């Protein structure tokens, strides 16, 4: 959105969330009105006010809202008004689950998993006017290629689709009879093909409604040649490695080579898999790995202004045929550059060379960079001013300094090449510019600030774990994804790493199971004639085995005409994540302060809308429905994130990387980063534990991120998604029975020892269970705090979120003042 005339004092809110039809550039239109932006000088007193007026019971609430007497009790509970200035215990004891749509049991049973496909509103407003009135955003969060334990794979000569809108047949279509079905998106009546009359599961005829693609909301089809523009490509991997003096000092190369050697046979692919290597400093080094050579041959190109490929048939080789040469190269590379004194980095020319190498086939380029590019095309200069890091006005230079990397990424996308970037830098490297190479080619960005193989063992461990996952995880090549929705709904903005090929088609040169996407939507035409709204995402890709496949996800949600039903079905975590994506875009197109003000205005808008539209209750205080009770807390947490915070020293690269994570991380991982989970470990027990595969997994309760929840004699775990911190003043019994240390001293360790004690086994079982529920490993910091060492890592992480108890109340006081205006 464009900045307002006075960015500091008059920010445009995310507004009615009702946007006009958008062009293919997906520019966000202006909001319909403005609100006064927050002023931190307006914060009120920190003591909690007490309100004597009682809140209604569920039955009273149902009567007050009108027309909800037939609504399930769970939905009425979601509407129960909560005075945030009175209520202190907002967090549930367990991690928050996605709200269930108000559907019939039969539809619930076959609906898409919220971990794959999730909507910000599980009850879709009938009109745009109703959506505007709710002051909540309508959008989708999609994790299309995530790892699945069970996935129905369908091999059929006929893939049944709607003849009009091309929707894939799914559990929510209507069979008018044995020979006709009605599309659930455009409502066209289609014929059932003869082949579809046979059910391969039951091996019977005449039951098309029992076919697996009509019984499962997530399915994968083996595609025919109709879905191919060319024969499916092989799995092709090119590794582009920084070998400058800075890289040698950081010491990453040895660990990369060791990891790839260990996982070489686990790279996704088949007998056609091809690999290649390219290293660079002030020159570019190619490696001839052609079968029959006694050892790898290095070919050096010093002309970086006009890069050429010295050989076209021996640099990208068949992994199976040249396996021994590849292993020899990986074993010799670290020593080959160990004495390098070359300080320059020609990253741009190296990427140009990589593009030329990969263009004939497509595939994946993996880039390792340790410093600012200083030579050739794409060279950069430092734009960070350390004195401005803690500016309260926001950060500068969040956008790229050059369009070189974006243009090259678009060229890569056109040739089905995805580029993944590993940045291991101790100094400013202009990630805002470098990240474009991955953003527009559907790649991934990994960042390890202050990486050093000796001085930063935590980053080294994380790098090794991430790299192992990266090398062995599933991958899809030459992919496209299309999102369809019920007639009357429209898509206007996508968020994530991709290239937009048309209004609803994303080009994904590579697709991986750890990336997610967000979509903003609006209601174009009334849905009054529909009781259900459906969304379908179809991902067409080539597997690492060379098979063309289509993975289809379908989500079904009820359409409602009452504002109370919209609030009852609000998904507070999905709303928070969508708003985070919108805020990142706002900070890039306008300013960081404008984005922060708009987030605060989103809370003000919701409170005002609920107060004015649920008029029968007339409650004092700051009141929200129970379904949205955590919304102000989550927005406050967003404002304290590296991506959006001000007034705290934040390196520019770290801020930009946090923005990249918001645009690509799945919801569960993102919410741990926004609002970490806090547990107490020293009194962990088996009460309420899970029993998984003969393992007892304790389930300690979640604690509020508040100083009053911490105890000086307790041991606590704070799970921030990619970093888990355990700390406070451990009792002697906890140290001896879990950590195996005998003295109470300041300690920092990165592993929990395996001790044969009940407490140690419980803690390790719980930590392993947390790790199993995420894609990438999280580093564990165990830090002991004593009276003389208050500034430990654990305490710093808590204080870095600005003393949650007091500042949260101040935030609520400010919201109340804005609403009263």
CSV table of C-alpha atoms in Angstrom, one decimal, residues 228-676:
chain,number,residue,atom,x,y,z
A,228,UNK,CA,4.3,-32.5,-20.2
A,229,UNK,CA,5.8,-29.8,-22.5
A,230,UNK,CA,9.0,-31.9,-22.6
A,231,UNK,CA,10.1,-35.3,-21.3
A,232,UNK,CA,10.5,-35.2,-17.5
A,233,UNK,CA,13.9,-33.8,-16.5
A,234,UNK,CA,16.4,-35.8,-14.4
A,235,UNK,CA,17.4,-34.7,-10.9
A,236,UNK,CA,20.3,-32.2,-11.6
A,237,UNK,CA,22.3,-30.6,-8.8
A,238,UNK,CA,25.0,-27.9,-9.1
A,239,UNK,CA,26.9,-26.7,-6.0
A,240,UNK,CA,28.4,-23.2,-6.2
A,241,UNK,CA,31.0,-22.7,-3.5
A,242,UNK,CA,32.7,-19.6,-2.1
A,243,UNK,CA,36.4,-20.4,-1.6
A,244,UNK,CA,37.7,-17.0,-0.8
A,245,UNK,CA,39.9,-16.3,2.2
A,246,UNK,CA,36.9,-15.3,4.2
A,247,UNK,CA,35.2,-18.7,3.4
A,248,UNK,CA,38.4,-20.5,4.4
A,249,UNK,CA,38.5,-18.7,7.7
A,250,UNK,CA,34.9,-19.5,8.4
A,251,UNK,CA,35.7,-23.1,7.8
A,252,UNK,CA,32.4,-24.2,6.3
A,253,UNK,CA,33.8,-26.0,3.2
A,254,UNK,CA,35.1,-29.1,5.1
A,255,UNK,CA,31.8,-29.6,6.8
A,256,UNK,CA,29.9,-29.2,3.5
A,257,UNK,CA,32.1,-31.7,1.8
A,258,UNK,CA,31.9,-34.2,4.7
A,259,UNK,CA,28.1,-33.9,4.7
A,260,UNK,CA,27.7,-34.4,1.0
A,261,UNK,CA,30.0,-37.3,1.1
A,262,UNK,CA,27.9,-38.9,3.8
A,263,UNK,CA,24.7,-38.2,2.0
A,264,UNK,CA,25.7,-38.6,-1.6
A,265,UNK,CA,23.8,-41.8,-2.1
A,266,UNK,CA,20.7,-40.3,-0.4
A,267,UNK,CA,20.4,-37.4,-2.9
A,268,UNK,CA,16.9,-37.7,-4.4
A,269,UNK,CA,17.1,-39.1,-7.8
A,270,UNK,CA,17.6,-42.2,-10.0
A,271,UNK,CA,20.1,-43.6,-12.5
A,272,UNK,CA,19.9,-40.3,-14.5
A,273,UNK,CA,20.9,-38.0,-11.6
A,274,UNK,CA,23.5,-35.5,-12.5
A,275,UNK,CA,25.8,-33.3,-10.4
A,276,UNK,CA,28.4,-30.6,-10.9
A,277,UNK,CA,30.6,-28.3,-8.8
A,278,UNK,CA,31.8,-24.7,-9.3
A,279,UNK,CA,34.0,-22.8,-6.9
A,280,UNK,CA,34.8,-19.1,-7.0
A,281,UNK,CA,36.8,-16.3,-5.5
A,282,UNK,CA,38.1,-13.6,-7.8
A,283,UNK,CA,38.0,-16.2,-10.6
A,284,UNK,CA,35.7,-19.1,-11.4
A,285,UNK,CA,36.8,-22.8,-11.2
A,286,UNK,CA,35.0,-25.6,-13.0
A,287,UNK,CA,35.7,-29.3,-12.5
A,288,UNK,CA,35.9,-31.9,-15.2
A,289,UNK,CA,34.5,-35.1,-13.7
A,290,UNK,CA,34.0,-37.1,-16.8
A,291,UNK,CA,34.0,-40.9,-16.5
A,292,UNK,CA,37.4,-42.4,-17.3
A,293,UNK,CA,39.6,-39.7,-15.7
A,294,UNK,CA,42.0,-40.7,-13.0
A,295,UNK,CA,41.3,-37.6,-11.0
A,296,UNK,CA,39.1,-34.5,-11.2
A,297,UNK,CA,40.5,-31.7,-13.4
A,298,UNK,CA,40.2,-28.0,-12.4
A,299,UNK,CA,39.4,-25.5,-15.2
A,300,UNK,CA,39.9,-21.8,-14.3
A,301,UNK,CA,38.1,-19.0,-16.0
A,302,UNK,CA,39.6,-15.6,-15.0
A,303,UNK,CA,37.6,-13.4,-17.4
A,304,UNK,CA,34.7,-12.7,-15.1
A,305,UNK,CA,33.4,-9.9,-17.4
A,306,UNK,CA,32.5,-12.3,-20.2
A,307,UNK,CA,31.9,-15.7,-18.5
A,308,UNK,CA,32.1,-18.8,-20.8
A,309,UNK,CA,31.8,-22.5,-20.2
A,310,UNK,CA,35.1,-24.2,-20.9
A,311,UNK,CA,33.5,-27.6,-21.5
A,312,UNK,CA,29.9,-28.5,-22.2
A,313,UNK,CA,29.8,-32.3,-21.7
A,314,UNK,CA,32.1,-33.0,-18.7
A,315,UNK,CA,31.1,-30.5,-16.0
A,316,UNK,CA,27.6,-31.9,-15.2
A,317,UNK,CA,28.1,-35.6,-14.9
A,318,UNK,CA,26.0,-38.7,-14.2
A,319,UNK,CA,26.4,-39.3,-10.5
A,320,UNK,CA,26.4,-43.1,-10.8
A,321,UNK,CA,29.0,-43.2,-13.6
A,322,UNK,CA,31.3,-40.6,-12.0
A,323,UNK,CA,30.7,-41.5,-8.3
A,324,UNK,CA,34.4,-42.1,-7.4
A,325,UNK,CA,35.6,-38.9,-9.1
A,326,UNK,CA,32.9,-36.9,-7.2
A,327,UNK,CA,34.1,-38.4,-3.9
A,328,UNK,CA,37.7,-37.7,-4.8
A,329,UNK,CA,36.8,-34.0,-5.4
A,330,UNK,CA,34.9,-33.7,-2.2
A,331,UNK,CA,37.8,-35.1,-0.2
A,332,UNK,CA,40.4,-32.8,-1.8
A,333,UNK,CA,38.4,-29.5,-2.0
A,334,UNK,CA,39.1,-28.3,1.6
A,335,UNK,CA,42.8,-28.7,1.3
A,336,UNK,CA,42.9,-27.3,-2.2
A,337,UNK,CA,42.0,-23.8,-1.0
A,338,UNK,CA,43.2,-24.0,2.6
A,339,UNK,CA,46.1,-21.5,1.9
A,340,UNK,CA,44.0,-19.0,-0.2
A,341,UNK,CA,44.7,-15.3,0.4
A,342,UNK,CA,42.2,-14.1,-2.2
A,343,UNK,CA,39.8,-11.7,-0.5
A,344,UNK,CA,37.5,-10.8,-3.4
A,345,UNK,CA,34.2,-12.5,-4.3
A,346,UNK,CA,32.8,-12.8,-7.9
A,347,UNK,CA,29.4,-14.2,-6.9
A,348,UNK,CA,27.6,-12.6,-9.8
A,349,UNK,CA,29.8,-14.1,-12.6
A,350,UNK,CA,29.7,-17.4,-10.8
A,351,UNK,CA,25.9,-17.4,-10.9
A,352,UNK,CA,26.0,-16.5,-14.6
A,353,UNK,CA,28.2,-19.4,-15.2
A,354,UNK,CA,25.9,-21.7,-13.2
A,355,UNK,CA,22.9,-20.5,-15.2
A,356,UNK,CA,24.7,-21.4,-18.5
A,357,UNK,CA,25.6,-24.8,-17.2
A,358,UNK,CA,22.1,-25.6,-16.0
A,359,UNK,CA,20.0,-24.1,-18.8
A,360,UNK,CA,19.8,-27.2,-21.0
A,361,UNK,CA,18.2,-29.3,-18.3
A,362,UNK,CA,17.0,-27.2,-15.4
A,363,UNK,CA,17.5,-28.4,-11.8
A,364,UNK,CA,18.8,-27.0,-8.5
A,365,UNK,CA,21.7,-24.6,-7.9
A,366,UNK,CA,22.9,-24.5,-4.3
A,367,UNK,CA,25.0,-21.4,-3.5
A,368,UNK,CA,27.3,-21.0,-0.5
A,369,UNK,CA,28.4,-17.4,0.1
A,370,UNK,CA,30.4,-15.9,3.0
A,371,UNK,CA,30.8,-12.2,2.2
A,372,UNK,CA,29.7,-9.2,0.2
A,373,UNK,CA,30.2,-9.7,-3.6
A,374,UNK,CA,32.9,-7.4,-4.7
A,375,UNK,CA,33.8,-8.2,-8.3
A,376,UNK,CA,32.0,-8.4,-11.6
A,377,UNK,CA,28.3,-8.2,-12.3
A,378,UNK,CA,26.2,-8.0,-9.2
A,379,UNK,CA,28.9,-6.5,-7.1
A,380,UNK,CA,27.6,-4.7,-4.0
A,381,UNK,CA,28.7,-2.1,-1.5
A,382,UNK,CA,27.9,-1.9,2.2
A,383,UNK,CA,24.7,0.0,2.9
A,384,UNK,CA,24.3,-0.7,6.6
A,385,UNK,CA,25.0,2.1,9.1
A,386,UNK,CA,25.5,0.4,12.5
A,387,UNK,CA,24.6,3.7,14.2
A,388,UNK,CA,21.1,3.5,12.7
A,389,UNK,CA,20.3,-0.1,13.8
A,390,UNK,CA,18.3,0.9,16.8
A,391,UNK,CA,16.5,3.8,15.1
A,392,UNK,CA,12.9,4.2,16.3
A,393,UNK,CA,12.0,5.4,12.8
A,394,UNK,CA,12.6,2.0,11.2
A,395,UNK,CA,15.2,0.5,8.9
A,396,UNK,CA,16.5,1.6,5.5
A,397,UNK,CA,17.8,-0.5,2.6
A,398,UNK,CA,15.3,-3.3,3.0
A,399,UNK,CA,15.0,-3.6,-0.7
A,400,UNK,CA,17.7,-4.7,-3.2
A,401,UNK,CA,20.5,-2.4,-4.3
A,402,UNK,CA,20.5,-3.8,-7.8
A,403,UNK,CA,18.1,-5.7,-10.0
A,404,UNK,CA,20.8,-8.0,-11.2
A,405,UNK,CA,19.9,-10.9,-8.9
A,406,UNK,CA,16.2,-10.6,-9.6
A,407,UNK,CA,16.7,-10.6,-13.4
A,408,UNK,CA,19.0,-13.6,-13.2
A,409,UNK,CA,16.4,-15.4,-11.0
A,410,UNK,CA,13.6,-14.8,-13.5
A,411,UNK,CA,15.9,-16.2,-16.2
A,412,UNK,CA,16.5,-19.2,-14.0
A,413,UNK,CA,12.8,-19.6,-13.4
A,414,UNK,CA,12.2,-19.6,-17.2
A,415,UNK,CA,14.7,-22.5,-17.6
A,416,UNK,CA,13.2,-24.4,-14.6
A,417,UNK,CA,16.2,-23.7,-12.4
A,418,UNK,CA,15.7,-23.0,-8.6
A,419,UNK,CA,18.5,-21.3,-6.6
A,420,UNK,CA,19.0,-22.0,-2.9
A,421,UNK,CA,21.3,-19.6,-1.0
A,422,UNK,CA,23.3,-20.5,2.1
A,423,UNK,CA,24.8,-17.3,3.6
A,424,UNK,CA,27.4,-17.9,6.3
A,425,UNK,CA,28.7,-14.5,7.1
A,426,UNK,CA,30.2,-12.7,10.0
A,427,UNK,CA,29.9,-9.3,8.3
A,428,UNK,CA,27.2,-7.4,6.4
A,429,UNK,CA,26.5,-9.2,3.0
A,430,UNK,CA,23.4,-7.4,1.7
A,431,UNK,CA,21.0,-10.2,2.0
A,432,UNK,CA,18.3,-7.8,0.8
A,433,UNK,CA,19.9,-8.0,-2.7
A,434,UNK,CA,21.2,-11.6,-2.6
A,435,UNK,CA,17.9,-13.1,-1.5
A,436,UNK,CA,16.3,-12.1,-4.8
A,437,UNK,CA,18.1,-14.9,-6.5
A,438,UNK,CA,16.1,-17.4,-4.4
A,439,UNK,CA,12.9,-15.4,-4.0
A,440,UNK,CA,12.0,-15.2,-7.7
A,441,UNK,CA,13.3,-18.7,-8.6
A,442,UNK,CA,11.2,-20.5,-5.9
A,443,UNK,CA,14.3,-21.3,-3.9
A,444,UNK,CA,15.2,-21.2,-0.2
A,445,UNK,CA,17.4,-18.9,1.9
A,446,UNK,CA,19.5,-20.1,4.9
A,447,UNK,CA,21.4,-17.7,7.0
A,448,UNK,CA,24.0,-18.3,9.7
A,449,UNK,CA,25.2,-15.0,11.2
A,450,UNK,CA,28.6,-15.0,12.8
A,451,UNK,CA,29.3,-18.4,11.5
A,452,UNK,CA,32.7,-19.9,12.5
A,453,UNK,CA,33.5,-23.6,12.8
A,454,UNK,CA,35.4,-23.0,16.1
A,455,UNK,CA,34.1,-19.8,17.7
A,456,UNK,CA,30.4,-20.5,17.1
A,457,UNK,CA,29.7,-24.2,17.7
A,458,UNK,CA,25.9,-23.6,17.9
A,459,UNK,CA,25.8,-22.3,14.3
A,460,UNK,CA,28.0,-25.1,13.1
A,461,UNK,CA,25.7,-27.7,14.6
A,462,UNK,CA,22.7,-26.0,13.1
A,463,UNK,CA,24.4,-25.7,9.7
A,464,UNK,CA,25.3,-29.4,9.7
A,465,UNK,CA,21.7,-30.5,10.6
A,466,UNK,CA,20.1,-28.2,8.2
A,467,UNK,CA,22.4,-29.3,5.4
A,468,UNK,CA,21.7,-33.0,6.0
A,469,UNK,CA,18.0,-32.3,5.8
A,470,UNK,CA,18.4,-30.1,2.8
A,471,UNK,CA,20.4,-32.7,0.8
A,472,UNK,CA,18.1,-35.6,1.6
A,473,UNK,CA,14.6,-34.0,1.6
A,474,UNK,CA,12.1,-34.6,-1.1
A,475,UNK,CA,12.2,-32.3,-4.1
A,476,UNK,CA,10.0,-31.6,-7.1
A,477,UNK,CA,11.3,-30.1,-10.4
A,478,UNK,CA,9.7,-27.9,-13.1
A,479,UNK,CA,6.6,-27.3,-11.0
A,480,UNK,CA,3.6,-25.0,-11.4
A,481,UNK,CA,0.8,-24.5,-8.9
A,482,UNK,CA,-2.7,-23.2,-9.5
A,483,UNK,CA,-5.2,-22.2,-6.9
A,484,UNK,CA,-8.9,-22.3,-7.7
A,485,UNK,CA,-11.9,-21.2,-5.6
A,486,UNK,CA,-15.7,-21.2,-5.6
A,487,UNK,CA,-17.4,-18.9,-8.1
A,488,UNK,CA,-17.8,-15.5,-6.4
A,489,UNK,CA,-14.4,-15.6,-4.6
A,490,UNK,CA,-11.2,-14.2,-6.1
A,491,UNK,CA,-7.5,-14.2,-5.5
A,492,UNK,CA,-5.5,-11.0,-5.6
A,493,UNK,CA,-2.2,-11.4,-3.8
A,494,UNK,CA,0.3,-14.2,-3.3
A,495,UNK,CA,3.1,-14.4,-0.7
A,496,UNK,CA,6.1,-16.6,-0.9
A,497,UNK,CA,9.0,-17.5,-3.2
A,498,UNK,CA,7.8,-18.0,-6.8
A,499,UNK,CA,7.3,-16.3,-10.1
A,500,UNK,CA,3.7,-15.3,-11.0
A,501,UNK,CA,3.0,-16.7,-14.4
A,502,UNK,CA,-0.7,-15.6,-14.6
A,503,UNK,CA,-3.4,-14.4,-12.2
A,504,UNK,CA,-3.7,-17.8,-10.5
A,505,UNK,CA,-0.6,-19.7,-11.6
A,506,UNK,CA,2.7,-19.8,-9.8
A,507,UNK,CA,5.9,-21.0,-11.4
A,508,UNK,CA,8.0,-23.0,-9.0
A,509,UNK,CA,11.2,-24.2,-10.6
A,510,UNK,CA,11.8,-26.3,-7.5
A,511,UNK,CA,9.3,-27.2,-4.8
A,512,UNK,CA,10.4,-28.6,-1.4
A,513,UNK,CA,8.4,-29.9,1.6
A,514,UNK,CA,9.5,-27.1,3.9
A,515,UNK,CA,8.1,-24.1,2.1
A,516,UNK,CA,4.7,-22.5,2.5
A,517,UNK,CA,2.6,-19.9,0.7
A,518,UNK,CA,0.0,-17.4,1.6
A,519,UNK,CA,-2.9,-16.0,-0.5
A,520,UNK,CA,-5.1,-13.0,0.0
A,521,UNK,CA,-8.7,-13.2,-1.2
A,522,UNK,CA,-11.9,-11.2,-1.5
A,523,UNK,CA,-15.5,-11.8,-2.1
A,524,UNK,CA,-16.4,-10.5,-5.6
A,525,UNK,CA,-20.0,-11.7,-5.9
A,526,UNK,CA,-22.5,-12.7,-3.3
A,527,UNK,CA,-22.4,-16.3,-2.2
A,528,UNK,CA,-26.0,-16.2,-1.1
A,529,UNK,CA,-26.9,-19.2,-3.3
A,530,UNK,CA,-24.1,-21.3,-1.8
A,531,UNK,CA,-24.0,-23.1,1.5
A,532,UNK,CA,-20.3,-24.2,1.0
A,533,UNK,CA,-17.2,-22.5,-0.4
A,534,UNK,CA,-14.3,-24.6,-1.7
A,535,UNK,CA,-10.7,-24.0,-2.5
A,536,UNK,CA,-8.4,-26.3,-4.5
A,537,UNK,CA,-4.6,-26.1,-5.0
A,538,UNK,CA,-3.1,-28.3,-7.7
A,539,UNK,CA,0.7,-28.7,-7.8
A,540,UNK,CA,2.1,-30.2,-11.0
A,541,UNK,CA,5.7,-31.3,-10.7
A,542,UNK,CA,8.4,-33.8,-11.8
A,543,UNK,CA,9.5,-36.1,-9.0
A,544,UNK,CA,13.2,-36.9,-8.5
A,545,UNK,CA,12.5,-40.3,-10.1
A,546,UNK,CA,11.4,-38.6,-13.3
A,547,UNK,CA,7.6,-39.1,-12.9
A,548,UNK,CA,5.2,-36.3,-13.7
A,549,UNK,CA,2.7,-36.0,-10.8
A,550,UNK,CA,-0.2,-33.7,-9.7
A,551,UNK,CA,-0.8,-33.2,-6.0
A,552,UNK,CA,-4.3,-31.9,-5.3
A,553,UNK,CA,-5.6,-30.4,-2.1
A,554,UNK,CA,-9.2,-29.4,-1.6
A,555,UNK,CA,-10.6,-27.5,1.3
A,556,UNK,CA,-14.3,-27.0,2.1
A,557,UNK,CA,-15.8,-24.4,4.4
A,558,UNK,CA,-19.4,-23.2,5.2
A,559,UNK,CA,-20.8,-19.9,3.9
A,560,UNK,CA,-22.4,-17.8,6.6
A,561,UNK,CA,-24.6,-14.6,6.6
A,562,UNK,CA,-24.2,-13.6,10.2
A,563,UNK,CA,-21.3,-11.6,11.6
A,564,UNK,CA,-21.3,-13.7,14.8
A,565,UNK,CA,-20.6,-16.8,12.7
A,566,UNK,CA,-17.7,-15.1,11.0
A,567,UNK,CA,-16.2,-14.3,14.4
A,568,UNK,CA,-16.9,-17.8,15.7
A,569,UNK,CA,-14.9,-19.4,12.8
A,570,UNK,CA,-11.9,-17.0,13.0
A,571,UNK,CA,-8.5,-18.7,13.0
A,572,UNK,CA,-6.4,-16.3,15.1
A,573,UNK,CA,-3.0,-18.0,14.2
A,574,UNK,CA,-3.8,-18.0,10.4
A,575,UNK,CA,-4.9,-14.4,10.6
A,576,UNK,CA,-1.7,-13.4,12.4
A,577,UNK,CA,0.5,-15.2,9.8
A,578,UNK,CA,-1.4,-13.5,6.9
A,579,UNK,CA,-1.1,-10.1,8.5
A,580,UNK,CA,2.7,-10.8,9.0
A,581,UNK,CA,3.1,-11.3,5.3
A,582,UNK,CA,1.1,-8.2,4.5
A,583,UNK,CA,3.2,-6.2,7.0
A,584,UNK,CA,6.4,-7.4,5.3
A,585,UNK,CA,5.1,-6.2,2.0
A,586,UNK,CA,4.1,-2.9,3.5
A,587,UNK,CA,7.5,-2.3,5.1
A,588,UNK,CA,9.1,-2.8,1.7
A,589,UNK,CA,6.7,-0.7,-0.4
A,590,UNK,CA,6.3,2.0,2.2
A,591,UNK,CA,8.1,2.0,5.5
A,592,UNK,CA,8.7,-0.1,8.6
A,593,UNK,CA,6.9,2.4,10.8
A,594,UNK,CA,3.9,2.4,8.5
A,595,UNK,CA,3.7,-1.5,8.6
A,596,UNK,CA,3.9,-1.4,12.4
A,597,UNK,CA,1.1,1.2,12.7
A,598,UNK,CA,-1.1,-0.8,10.3
A,599,UNK,CA,-0.6,-3.9,12.5
A,600,UNK,CA,-1.8,-2.0,15.6
A,601,UNK,CA,-4.7,-0.6,13.6
A,602,UNK,CA,-5.7,-4.1,12.7
A,603,UNK,CA,-6.3,-4.8,16.4
A,604,UNK,CA,-8.1,-1.4,16.8
A,605,UNK,CA,-10.3,-2.2,13.9
A,606,UNK,CA,-11.3,-5.6,15.2
A,607,UNK,CA,-12.0,-4.4,18.7
A,608,UNK,CA,-14.1,-1.5,17.3
A,609,UNK,CA,-16.0,-3.7,15.0
A,610,UNK,CA,-16.8,-6.2,17.7
A,611,UNK,CA,-17.8,-3.5,20.1
A,612,UNK,CA,-20.1,-1.7,17.7
A,613,UNK,CA,-21.7,-4.8,16.0
A,614,UNK,CA,-22.3,-7.0,19.1
A,615,UNK,CA,-24.3,-4.2,20.6
A,616,UNK,CA,-26.6,-6.2,22.8
A,617,UNK,CA,-23.8,-7.0,25.2
A,618,UNK,CA,-22.6,-3.5,26.0
A,619,UNK,CA,-19.6,-4.6,28.1
A,620,UNK,CA,-17.1,-2.2,29.6
A,621,UNK,CA,-13.3,-2.8,29.1
A,622,UNK,CA,-11.4,-4.2,26.1
A,623,UNK,CA,-13.6,-7.0,24.8
A,624,UNK,CA,-13.0,-9.6,22.1
A,625,UNK,CA,-14.6,-12.9,21.3
A,626,UNK,CA,-12.8,-15.9,22.8
A,627,UNK,CA,-11.8,-17.1,19.4
A,628,UNK,CA,-9.7,-13.9,19.0
A,629,UNK,CA,-8.5,-13.5,22.6
A,630,UNK,CA,-4.9,-14.0,21.6
A,631,UNK,CA,-4.9,-11.6,18.7
A,632,UNK,CA,-3.5,-8.5,20.5
A,633,UNK,CA,-0.9,-10.7,22.2
A,634,UNK,CA,0.2,-12.2,18.8
A,635,UNK,CA,0.3,-8.7,17.2
A,636,UNK,CA,2.4,-7.4,20.1
A,637,UNK,CA,4.7,-10.4,19.6
A,638,UNK,CA,5.0,-9.6,15.9
A,639,UNK,CA,6.0,-6.0,16.6
A,640,UNK,CA,8.9,-7.4,18.7
A,641,UNK,CA,10.2,-9.7,15.9
A,642,UNK,CA,13.5,-8.9,14.2
A,643,UNK,CA,11.6,-8.3,11.0
A,644,UNK,CA,9.4,-5.5,12.4
A,645,UNK,CA,10.9,-4.2,15.6
A,646,UNK,CA,12.4,-0.8,16.1
A,647,UNK,CA,14.4,0.8,18.9
A,648,UNK,CA,16.5,-2.4,19.4
A,649,UNK,CA,19.9,-3.0,17.7
A,650,UNK,CA,19.1,-5.4,14.8
A,651,UNK,CA,21.6,-6.1,12.0
A,652,UNK,CA,20.2,-5.4,8.6
A,653,UNK,CA,20.9,-8.9,7.2
A,654,UNK,CA,19.2,-10.5,10.3
A,655,UNK,CA,16.2,-8.3,9.8
A,656,UNK,CA,15.9,-9.2,6.1
A,657,UNK,CA,16.3,-12.9,6.8
A,658,UNK,CA,13.5,-12.7,9.4
A,659,UNK,CA,11.4,-11.2,6.6
A,660,UNK,CA,12.3,-14.1,4.3
A,661,UNK,CA,11.2,-16.6,7.0
A,662,UNK,CA,7.8,-14.9,7.4
A,663,UNK,CA,7.2,-15.2,3.7
A,664,UNK,CA,8.1,-18.9,3.4
A,665,UNK,CA,7.7,-20.7,6.7
A,666,UNK,CA,4.8,-23.0,7.4
A,667,UNK,CA,2.3,-21.7,10.0
A,668,UNK,CA,3.4,-24.0,12.9
A,669,UNK,CA,7.0,-23.0,12.6
A,670,UNK,CA,6.1,-19.3,12.2
A,671,UNK,CA,4.0,-19.2,15.3
A,672,UNK,CA,6.8,-20.6,17.4
A,673,UNK,CA,9.0,-17.8,16.2
A,674,UNK,CA,6.3,-15.2,16.8
A,675,UNK,CA,5.2,-16.4,20.2
A,676,UNK,CA,7.6,-19.0,21.7
